[in-house]
Structure formats: structure tokens, C-alpha cells
Amino acid sequence: MTTPLEPFDARVGVQFIDPDGAWHDNDVNAPYRELVDALSLDELQQLYRDMAVQRRLDAEATALQRTGQLALWVPSAGQEGVQVGAGRATRPQDWVVPSYREHVVGTIRGVDFVRILNMLRGNSHGGWDWQTTHFHLYTLVIGTQSLHGTGYAQGVALDGLVGTGDVTRDTAVLTFFGDGATSEGDVSESFVFAESLQVPEVFLCQNNQWAISVPVSVQAKTSLATRAAGFGLRSTLIDGNDVLAGYAVTRAQLDEARAGHGPGFIEAVTFRAGPHTTSDDPTKYRTREIEQAWALRDPITRYATWLRTARDVSDAFFAKVDEAAADEAARVRQAVRELPEPEPASMFAHVYSEPHPLVEAEAAWLADYEAGFADPQEGAR
Ligand SMILES: Cc1ncc(C[n+]2csc(CCOP(=O)(O)OP(=O)(O)O)c2C)c(N)n1
Ligand SMILES: [Mg+2]
């Protein structure tokens, strides 16, 4: 049972707010300071609201899975800092290519959380409108979305949507994956293509310390940010549990990509506080001591402390957020229970855009099989 326990080293990575909620200025975060200073109090509070509501929804979704309403839940508790920061750093025209854990990025982009749970209930292979939200569908095949993101970013560049100087037009692709995914060939290939073609893409690696039961210390002997720099990517290490570092660095990296300065990489050091999924039992491979050490670095508590002490945010604000989170959880609970059952044949729709003989044969087999359960008396009544 091994995993790094060292505190985040703010001498090499970007961190504004430390685990105690204290603010830091130094040479490493100085280039991003202006972006943080530009945030209004409303925007700062929105970052908190996003994180706190998602934490509540995470608990709700776990309960829904445990009561048989979902087939599976993929928790994101502990990772809200970088996810919210990065989601809020995108511009409307940008495209997000997620893996399967970036639920709050989806809701920030306008996806109803219920649509995500509809998929995890087993009702759909996807089920949200990625074209209007610019939040692509989840992929469970580790690392493959990295290549999709690079191809998409190449298309964006071919469409002339890079480096025009128009902030409402210039577009970047933000691609998410985990620490474990960096060991996949697809991710290395996407780095090579992105760098050689200079596509407008930012790779955001959430190093949550684990690839299911395998600690990152097994996958890499240098930091992942160092490895990415070896591919020539503009690479930045950040404290992924500091929402302001997540926001400012992603914003700066996306700005560079949109301006036509090629791809970038962010390693966000964070921690998956819960299990890999509801099918996993982390007590089998990590100690309570590790979980407690990381709980002290939680992204939400440190940010709340900073908002209270540095921005005089009052108890009333936090109480209102708790209320809003409980209301949203209640809405989601009811909506999930009321989701209509899909037609079995719908699983064959959208596999290919054109009719496909193999899919047609499988659909016909299922129809025949289902017909075998028909009540022979039914026609006679
Ligand atoms: C190609 C492939 N290999 C193996 C798996 C099984 N698998 C599912 S999640 C996972 C670990 C991924 O870890 P990481 O990339 O760190 O992302 P995290 O789940 O920690 O967010 C593995 C190996 C898979 N889904 N796809
Ligand atoms: Mg991981």
C-alpha cells in the first residue's frame, strides 16, 4: 500500500490557496495572478457553489446506486477543485472532451445532471446533447478520448477558428484524462500528433493518485508534467485541490491554444476521496491514514476558509448554498426515479449513422427473442 503523502510543493507547482485556506504569492503563481484578481466576488462565490453542489450530488448519486436506482456511480468527490476551475475557464465556443468523472464540468457546460445519471442507470449509451453543450460523451475506454480531442482540435484549426484575435470565435479543445491513462499508447500518440500539428488543445490530467488500485508511483517515476514537457507540450503542474489554480492555469493555457500557440498540458495533483466506482472497495489497497491525510487538503473546506477570511463571505451565503444543494439533490432523486424505461431496441440506434447489416441482424435476433416471452393467450382474448 504505497502512495505519495508529501504536501503539494508550491515551489514547483501553481497554488494560490494552501490546505489551511491561506493565500500565497510567489514566483510560480505570479504569471496567473492577474486572472485571479479579475474574478468578481460573484464569480468567486460561483466557484464555491459549483463545488459544494457537486459534492452533495455525489452523495446523492451514491445513495441512488446503493438503492438500486443506478447501475453504477463514478464518484468525483475530492476532485471538484480542478474540475470546477477548469470548467469555468472554458469559453462558450470551446469543446470539452471528458473521460467519465467530470460530471461538474458537464453541468457547468449546461448538461442536466439527470442526463448523466440516465446513462449510469443503463438507459442510454450517452444521452446528452454534446453539440449544444460542447461537452462530448463519456468514454470508458481509458485514454482513447485523448486522440478524439486531438482530431477534433485539428478540425477546429482547419475551420480557421484559431488565432483570429476574436475572443468570441477563437476555439480550443479541453481534453480530460487520469494519471493511469498516461500509460496508454493513445495518450502518447495524441501528444505527438497535437505537438507536431500544433493543434489548439489543452490536455488536463487529473492525477488523483490512483488508477483503480494502482498508485501513480507505479506508473511514473517523474512527475507527469515533466513527462509531458518531454513531448514538447507547454506543461504546468498545479495543485488540483486549489480551485483558483485550476481556473487560472486552465484559462491561461486555453488562451494560448486559441491564439494558435499550440497544445498544452496540465497535471492537476488531487485525490479521489471515494472509491473508483461503486463497484470498488478502496480499503483493499489504501490505508485510512492516506485518506485522512488527503482529507486535510480538501478543495472545498480550504476555499470556504479563504472566502470567509479574505473576502468576508458570511454564514448566510454558505447556508444558502447548502439549501440550494439539498434542493438540487431532491430534484435529481425524483427525476431519476421517474426516468422512463428505454425500449430494448433503442440500444441499436446510433451505433452507426448508416444502416449496418451486423447491427440489423442483432436487432432482429433480439426482437425474435423478446417475442418468445409473448403470452400465447394474448391474441385470443
Ligand atoms: C483500455 C482500457 N484498459 C483498462 C480499463 C479498465 N479501467 C477502467 S478505469 C481504469 C483506471 C483509470 O485510471 P485513471 O486514468 O487514473 O483515471 P481515474 O479513474 O483515476 O479517474 C482502468 C484500468 C479500461 N476501461 N480501458
Ligand atoms: Mg487516476
Short mmCIF file of C-alpha atoms in Angstrom, two decimals, residues 52-379:
data_model
loop_
_atom_site.label_atom_id
_atom_site.label_comp_id
_atom_site.label_asym_id
_atom_site.label_seq_id
_atom_site.Cartn_x
_atom_site.Cartn_y
_atom_site.Cartn_z
CA ALA A 52 -20.46 22.32 -2.94
CA VAL A 53 -23.47 21.39 -5.07
CA GLN A 54 -21.44 18.74 -6.88
CA ARG A 55 -20.24 17.26 -3.57
CA ARG A 56 -23.88 16.95 -2.48
CA LEU A 57 -24.88 15.40 -5.82
CA ASP A 58 -22.05 12.91 -5.48
CA ALA A 59 -23.53 11.68 -2.19
CA GLU A 60 -26.99 11.59 -3.76
CA ALA A 61 -25.80 9.55 -6.73
CA THR A 62 -24.02 7.11 -4.40
CA ALA A 63 -27.28 6.66 -2.47
CA LEU A 64 -29.22 6.18 -5.71
CA GLN A 65 -26.81 3.45 -6.77
CA ARG A 66 -26.96 1.74 -3.37
CA THR A 67 -30.76 1.69 -3.53
CA GLY A 68 -30.78 0.11 -6.98
CA GLN A 69 -31.68 3.22 -8.97
CA LEU A 70 -28.36 3.35 -10.83
CA ALA A 71 -26.30 0.53 -12.29
CA LEU A 72 -23.07 2.32 -11.38
CA TRP A 73 -21.81 5.59 -9.98
CA VAL A 74 -18.41 7.13 -10.68
CA PRO A 75 -17.60 9.44 -7.76
CA SER A 76 -15.74 12.71 -8.17
CA ALA A 77 -15.57 13.80 -4.52
CA GLY A 78 -12.18 15.35 -3.77
CA GLN A 79 -11.57 16.40 -7.37
CA GLU A 80 -14.01 19.33 -7.51
CA GLY A 81 -11.26 21.98 -7.29
CA VAL A 82 -9.63 21.44 -10.64
CA GLN A 83 -12.86 20.30 -12.31
CA VAL A 84 -14.78 23.44 -11.39
CA GLY A 85 -11.82 25.73 -12.06
CA ALA A 86 -11.24 24.22 -15.49
CA GLY A 87 -14.93 24.11 -16.40
CA ARG A 88 -15.36 27.78 -15.54
CA ALA A 89 -12.21 28.62 -17.52
CA THR A 90 -13.73 27.48 -20.82
CA ARG A 91 -15.38 29.93 -23.20
CA PRO A 92 -18.79 29.07 -24.73
CA GLN A 93 -17.25 28.12 -28.08
CA ASP A 94 -14.63 25.75 -26.60
CA TRP A 95 -15.12 21.98 -26.70
CA VAL A 96 -14.70 19.70 -23.72
CA VAL A 97 -13.70 16.07 -24.25
CA PRO A 98 -14.21 14.29 -20.91
CA SER A 99 -13.35 10.83 -19.65
CA TYR A 100 -16.09 9.67 -17.22
CA ARG A 101 -15.58 11.54 -13.96
CA GLU A 102 -16.02 15.20 -14.94
CA HIS A 103 -19.70 15.50 -14.05
CA VAL A 104 -19.49 19.06 -12.76
CA VAL A 105 -17.76 20.20 -15.94
CA GLY A 106 -20.78 18.82 -17.77
CA THR A 107 -23.25 20.68 -15.59
CA ILE A 108 -21.24 23.89 -15.96
CA ARG A 109 -21.50 23.38 -19.73
CA GLY A 110 -25.28 23.04 -19.41
CA VAL A 111 -25.80 19.27 -19.22
CA ASP A 112 -28.61 18.34 -16.81
CA PHE A 113 -27.07 16.05 -14.17
CA VAL A 114 -30.09 13.77 -14.62
CA ARG A 115 -28.92 13.04 -18.20
CA ILE A 116 -25.60 11.79 -16.82
CA LEU A 117 -27.41 9.58 -14.31
CA ASN A 118 -29.72 8.34 -17.06
CA MET A 119 -26.63 6.85 -18.70
CA LEU A 120 -25.34 5.39 -15.43
CA ARG A 121 -28.77 3.85 -14.87
CA GLY A 122 -28.12 1.92 -18.06
CA ASN A 123 -30.82 3.66 -20.08
CA SER A 124 -28.58 5.14 -22.75
CA HIS A 125 -25.06 4.94 -24.18
CA GLY A 126 -24.82 8.72 -23.96
CA GLY A 127 -27.91 10.76 -23.93
CA TRP A 128 -26.99 14.42 -23.75
CA ASP A 129 -26.68 16.95 -26.50
CA TRP A 130 -22.94 17.42 -26.98
CA GLN A 131 -23.49 19.73 -29.92
CA THR A 132 -25.22 22.47 -27.95
CA THR A 133 -23.30 21.96 -24.69
CA HIS A 134 -19.92 21.36 -26.36
CA PHE A 135 -19.44 18.61 -23.74
CA HIS A 136 -18.68 15.39 -25.60
CA LEU A 137 -19.98 12.00 -24.48
CA TYR A 138 -18.13 9.96 -21.85
CA THR A 139 -15.76 7.21 -22.86
CA LEU A 140 -14.86 4.32 -20.60
CA VAL A 141 -12.02 3.12 -22.82
CA ILE A 142 -9.08 4.59 -20.96
CA GLY A 143 -7.17 7.25 -22.87
CA THR A 144 -8.95 6.91 -26.20
CA GLN A 145 -10.65 10.31 -25.91
CA SER A 146 -7.24 11.91 -25.99
CA LEU A 147 -6.94 11.05 -29.68
CA HIS A 148 -10.54 12.13 -30.30
CA GLY A 149 -9.74 15.50 -28.72
CA THR A 150 -6.64 15.93 -30.85
CA GLY A 151 -8.55 15.10 -34.02
CA TYR A 152 -11.30 17.48 -33.01
CA ALA A 153 -8.76 20.23 -32.32
CA GLN A 154 -7.19 19.64 -35.73
CA GLY A 155 -10.65 20.14 -37.24
CA VAL A 156 -11.12 23.36 -35.28
CA ALA A 157 -7.83 24.65 -36.72
CA LEU A 158 -8.78 23.58 -40.27
CA ASP A 159 -12.05 25.50 -39.84
CA GLY A 160 -9.99 28.65 -39.25
CA LEU A 161 -11.16 29.07 -35.65
CA VAL A 162 -7.70 29.70 -34.18
CA GLY A 163 -5.58 32.82 -33.87
CA THR A 164 -8.03 35.28 -35.41
CA GLY A 165 -7.91 37.54 -32.34
CA ASP A 166 -11.70 37.37 -31.94
CA VAL A 167 -12.35 36.19 -28.36
CA THR A 168 -15.86 35.08 -29.22
CA ARG A 169 -14.60 32.93 -32.09
CA ASP A 170 -11.15 31.51 -31.35
CA THR A 171 -11.69 27.99 -30.05
CA ALA A 172 -9.78 25.39 -28.07
CA VAL A 173 -10.42 21.80 -27.04
CA LEU A 174 -10.04 20.80 -23.38
CA THR A 175 -9.38 17.08 -23.03
CA PHE A 176 -9.56 15.30 -19.67
CA PHE A 177 -7.94 12.05 -18.57
CA GLY A 178 -6.44 10.49 -15.48
CA ASP A 179 -2.95 9.63 -14.27
CA GLY A 180 -3.41 5.99 -15.29
CA ALA A 181 -4.42 6.97 -18.81
CA THR A 182 -0.97 8.47 -19.39
CA SER A 183 0.37 4.90 -19.59
CA GLU A 184 -1.84 4.21 -22.63
CA GLY A 185 -0.34 4.42 -26.11
CA ASP A 186 -3.29 6.53 -27.29
CA VAL A 187 -2.30 9.34 -24.95
CA SER A 188 1.33 9.35 -26.08
CA GLU A 189 0.20 9.30 -29.71
CA SER A 190 -2.14 12.21 -29.15
CA PHE A 191 0.71 14.21 -27.60
CA VAL A 192 2.86 13.57 -30.66
CA PHE A 193 0.12 14.49 -33.14
CA ALA A 194 -1.02 17.52 -31.15
CA GLU A 195 2.51 18.85 -30.84
CA SER A 196 3.60 18.21 -34.42
CA LEU A 197 0.37 19.65 -35.86
CA GLN A 198 0.25 22.46 -33.25
CA VAL A 199 -3.45 21.93 -32.59
CA PRO A 200 -5.44 24.14 -30.19
CA GLU A 201 -5.80 21.59 -27.39
CA VAL A 202 -5.17 21.56 -23.66
CA PHE A 203 -4.72 18.14 -22.06
CA LEU A 204 -5.87 18.17 -18.46
CA CYS A 205 -4.55 15.22 -16.49
CA GLN A 206 -6.19 14.76 -13.11
CA ASN A 207 -3.59 12.94 -11.10
CA ASN A 208 -5.92 11.61 -8.41
CA GLN A 209 -3.17 9.24 -7.21
CA TRP A 210 -4.84 6.05 -8.38
CA ALA A 211 -5.78 4.06 -11.46
CA ILE A 212 -8.30 1.89 -9.62
CA SER A 213 -5.89 0.06 -7.24
CA VAL A 214 -2.60 1.03 -8.91
CA PRO A 215 -0.89 4.06 -7.35
CA VAL A 216 0.62 6.66 -9.64
CA SER A 217 4.03 5.93 -8.13
CA VAL A 218 3.96 2.66 -10.09
CA GLN A 219 3.04 4.37 -13.37
CA ALA A 220 5.60 7.19 -13.32
CA LYS A 221 8.96 7.85 -11.71
CA THR A 222 8.97 11.53 -12.67
CA SER A 223 6.03 13.92 -12.44
CA LEU A 224 3.54 13.55 -15.27
CA ALA A 225 4.05 17.24 -16.04
CA THR A 226 7.75 16.56 -16.60
CA ARG A 227 6.93 13.65 -18.88
CA ALA A 228 4.53 15.80 -20.94
CA ALA A 229 7.16 18.52 -21.26
CA GLY A 230 9.38 15.89 -22.87
CA PHE A 231 6.84 15.68 -25.70
CA GLY A 232 7.30 19.43 -26.19
CA LEU A 233 3.97 20.36 -24.61
CA ARG A 234 3.65 23.64 -22.69
CA SER A 235 3.35 21.86 -19.37
CA THR A 236 2.19 23.16 -15.98
CA LEU A 237 1.93 21.42 -12.62
CA ILE A 238 -0.86 22.68 -10.38
CA ASP A 239 -2.46 21.95 -7.03
CA GLY A 240 -5.66 20.38 -8.29
CA ASN A 241 -7.31 20.97 -4.92
CA ASP A 242 -6.99 24.74 -5.33
CA VAL A 243 -9.93 25.88 -7.46
CA LEU A 244 -8.21 29.19 -8.25
CA ALA A 245 -5.09 27.46 -9.58
CA GLY A 246 -7.35 25.21 -11.66
CA TYR A 247 -9.23 28.20 -13.03
CA ALA A 248 -6.29 30.50 -13.77
CA VAL A 249 -3.91 27.96 -15.28
CA THR A 250 -6.57 26.36 -17.48
CA ARG A 251 -7.69 29.81 -18.61
CA ALA A 252 -4.13 30.81 -19.48
CA GLN A 253 -3.45 27.52 -21.27
CA LEU A 254 -6.70 27.74 -23.27
CA ASP A 255 -5.87 31.34 -24.22
CA GLU A 256 -2.51 30.17 -25.59
CA ALA A 257 -4.15 27.34 -27.54
CA ARG A 258 -6.83 29.64 -29.00
CA ALA A 259 -4.18 32.15 -30.01
CA GLY A 260 -2.54 29.48 -32.18
CA HIS A 261 0.41 28.74 -29.90
CA GLY A 262 -0.18 25.00 -29.95
CA PRO A 263 -1.15 22.44 -27.34
CA GLY A 264 -0.59 22.48 -23.59
CA PHE A 265 -0.70 20.07 -20.69
CA ILE A 266 -1.76 20.49 -17.06
CA GLU A 267 -1.04 17.98 -14.33
CA ALA A 268 -3.51 18.64 -11.52
CA VAL A 269 -2.45 16.92 -8.32
CA THR A 270 -5.59 15.83 -6.47
CA PHE A 271 -7.10 12.82 -4.73
CA ARG A 272 -10.06 10.57 -5.37
CA ALA A 273 -11.64 10.64 -1.92
CA GLY A 274 -14.13 7.85 -2.62
CA PRO A 275 -13.94 4.53 -4.42
CA HIS A 276 -13.02 4.28 -8.12
CA THR A 277 -16.68 3.44 -8.75
CA THR A 278 -19.44 1.98 -6.60
CA SER A 279 -18.07 -1.45 -7.63
CA ASP A 280 -14.73 -0.76 -5.93
CA ASP A 281 -13.58 -1.15 -2.33
CA PRO A 282 -10.56 1.11 -1.73
CA THR A 283 -9.90 -0.33 1.75
CA LYS A 284 -8.36 -3.27 -0.14
CA TYR A 285 -5.47 -1.15 -1.44
CA ARG A 286 -5.07 2.04 0.61
CA THR A 287 -4.96 2.93 4.27
CA ARG A 288 -7.22 5.12 6.37
CA GLU A 289 -4.14 7.19 7.15
CA ILE A 290 -3.72 8.12 3.48
CA GLU A 291 -7.38 9.10 3.19
CA GLN A 292 -7.20 11.20 6.34
CA ALA A 293 -4.05 12.98 5.16
CA TRP A 294 -5.77 13.95 1.92
CA ALA A 295 -9.00 14.95 3.68
CA LEU A 296 -6.97 17.75 5.26
CA ARG A 297 -6.25 19.04 1.74
CA ASP A 298 -9.88 19.03 0.66
CA PRO A 299 -10.65 21.62 -2.06
CA ILE A 300 -13.97 22.80 -0.61
CA THR A 301 -13.04 23.37 3.04
CA ARG A 302 -9.88 25.30 2.18
CA TYR A 303 -11.75 27.54 -0.27
CA ALA A 304 -14.55 28.17 2.26
CA THR A 305 -11.93 29.22 4.82
CA TRP A 306 -10.35 31.60 2.33
CA LEU A 307 -13.71 33.11 1.28
CA ARG A 308 -14.58 33.73 4.94
CA THR A 309 -11.23 35.17 5.99
CA ALA A 310 -10.05 37.00 2.87
CA ARG A 311 -13.38 38.01 1.30
CA ASP A 312 -15.65 38.33 4.36
CA VAL A 313 -18.17 35.90 2.92
CA SER A 314 -20.80 35.32 5.59
CA ASP A 315 -22.51 32.28 7.09
CA ALA A 316 -25.69 33.28 5.24
CA PHE A 317 -24.02 32.61 1.88
CA PHE A 318 -22.86 29.15 2.93
CA ALA A 319 -26.28 28.30 4.37
CA LYS A 320 -27.93 29.32 1.10
CA VAL A 321 -25.58 27.14 -0.91
CA ASP A 322 -26.35 24.17 1.35
CA GLU A 323 -30.05 24.77 0.80
CA ALA A 324 -29.61 25.02 -2.98
CA ALA A 325 -27.56 21.81 -2.96
CA ALA A 326 -30.25 19.95 -0.99
CA ASP A 327 -32.95 21.23 -3.37
CA GLU A 328 -30.98 20.11 -6.42
CA ALA A 329 -30.34 16.69 -4.85
CA ALA A 330 -34.08 16.29 -4.17
CA ARG A 331 -34.93 17.26 -7.76
CA VAL A 332 -32.37 14.80 -9.13
CA ARG A 333 -33.60 11.98 -6.83
CA GLN A 334 -37.17 12.37 -8.00
CA ALA A 335 -36.25 12.82 -11.66
CA VAL A 336 -34.10 9.66 -11.67
CA ARG A 337 -36.89 7.61 -10.11
CA GLU A 338 -39.24 8.85 -12.82
CA LEU A 339 -36.95 8.20 -15.80
CA PRO A 340 -38.79 6.19 -18.44
CA GLU A 341 -37.52 2.69 -19.21
CA PRO A 342 -35.95 2.61 -22.67
CA GLU A 343 -37.23 0.37 -25.45
CA PRO A 344 -34.75 -2.58 -25.66
CA ALA A 345 -34.39 -2.00 -29.42
CA SER A 346 -33.11 1.54 -28.77
CA MET A 347 -29.68 0.14 -27.90
CA PHE A 348 -29.11 -0.48 -31.60
CA ALA A 349 -29.88 3.09 -32.61
CA HIS A 350 -26.99 5.49 -33.14
CA VAL A 351 -24.33 2.75 -33.30
CA TYR A 352 -23.68 3.69 -36.92
CA SER A 353 -25.06 6.69 -38.78
CA GLU A 354 -25.99 4.41 -41.72
CA PRO A 355 -27.82 1.06 -41.54
CA HIS A 356 -25.36 -1.75 -40.75
CA PRO A 357 -26.04 -5.46 -41.52
CA LEU A 358 -24.50 -6.76 -38.27
CA VAL A 359 -26.48 -4.34 -36.11
CA GLU A 360 -29.65 -5.16 -38.07
CA ALA A 361 -29.08 -8.88 -37.53
CA GLU A 362 -28.57 -8.36 -33.79
CA ALA A 363 -31.71 -6.20 -33.56
CA ALA A 364 -33.71 -8.88 -35.40
CA TRP A 365 -32.37 -11.58 -33.05
CA LEU A 366 -33.43 -9.55 -30.00
CA ALA A 367 -36.91 -8.89 -31.44
CA ASP A 368 -37.29 -12.64 -32.04
CA TYR A 369 -36.04 -13.45 -28.53
CA GLU A 370 -38.39 -10.92 -26.92
CA ALA A 371 -41.29 -12.35 -28.97
CA GLY A 372 -40.59 -15.71 -27.28
CA PHE A 373 -41.90 -14.21 -24.00
CA ALA A 374 -45.22 -13.13 -25.52
CA ASP A 375 -48.32 -14.53 -23.81
CA PRO A 376 -49.81 -17.09 -26.30
CA GLN A 377 -53.30 -16.35 -24.87
CA GLU A 378 -53.00 -12.66 -25.53
CA GLY A 379 -54.22 -12.71 -29.14
#
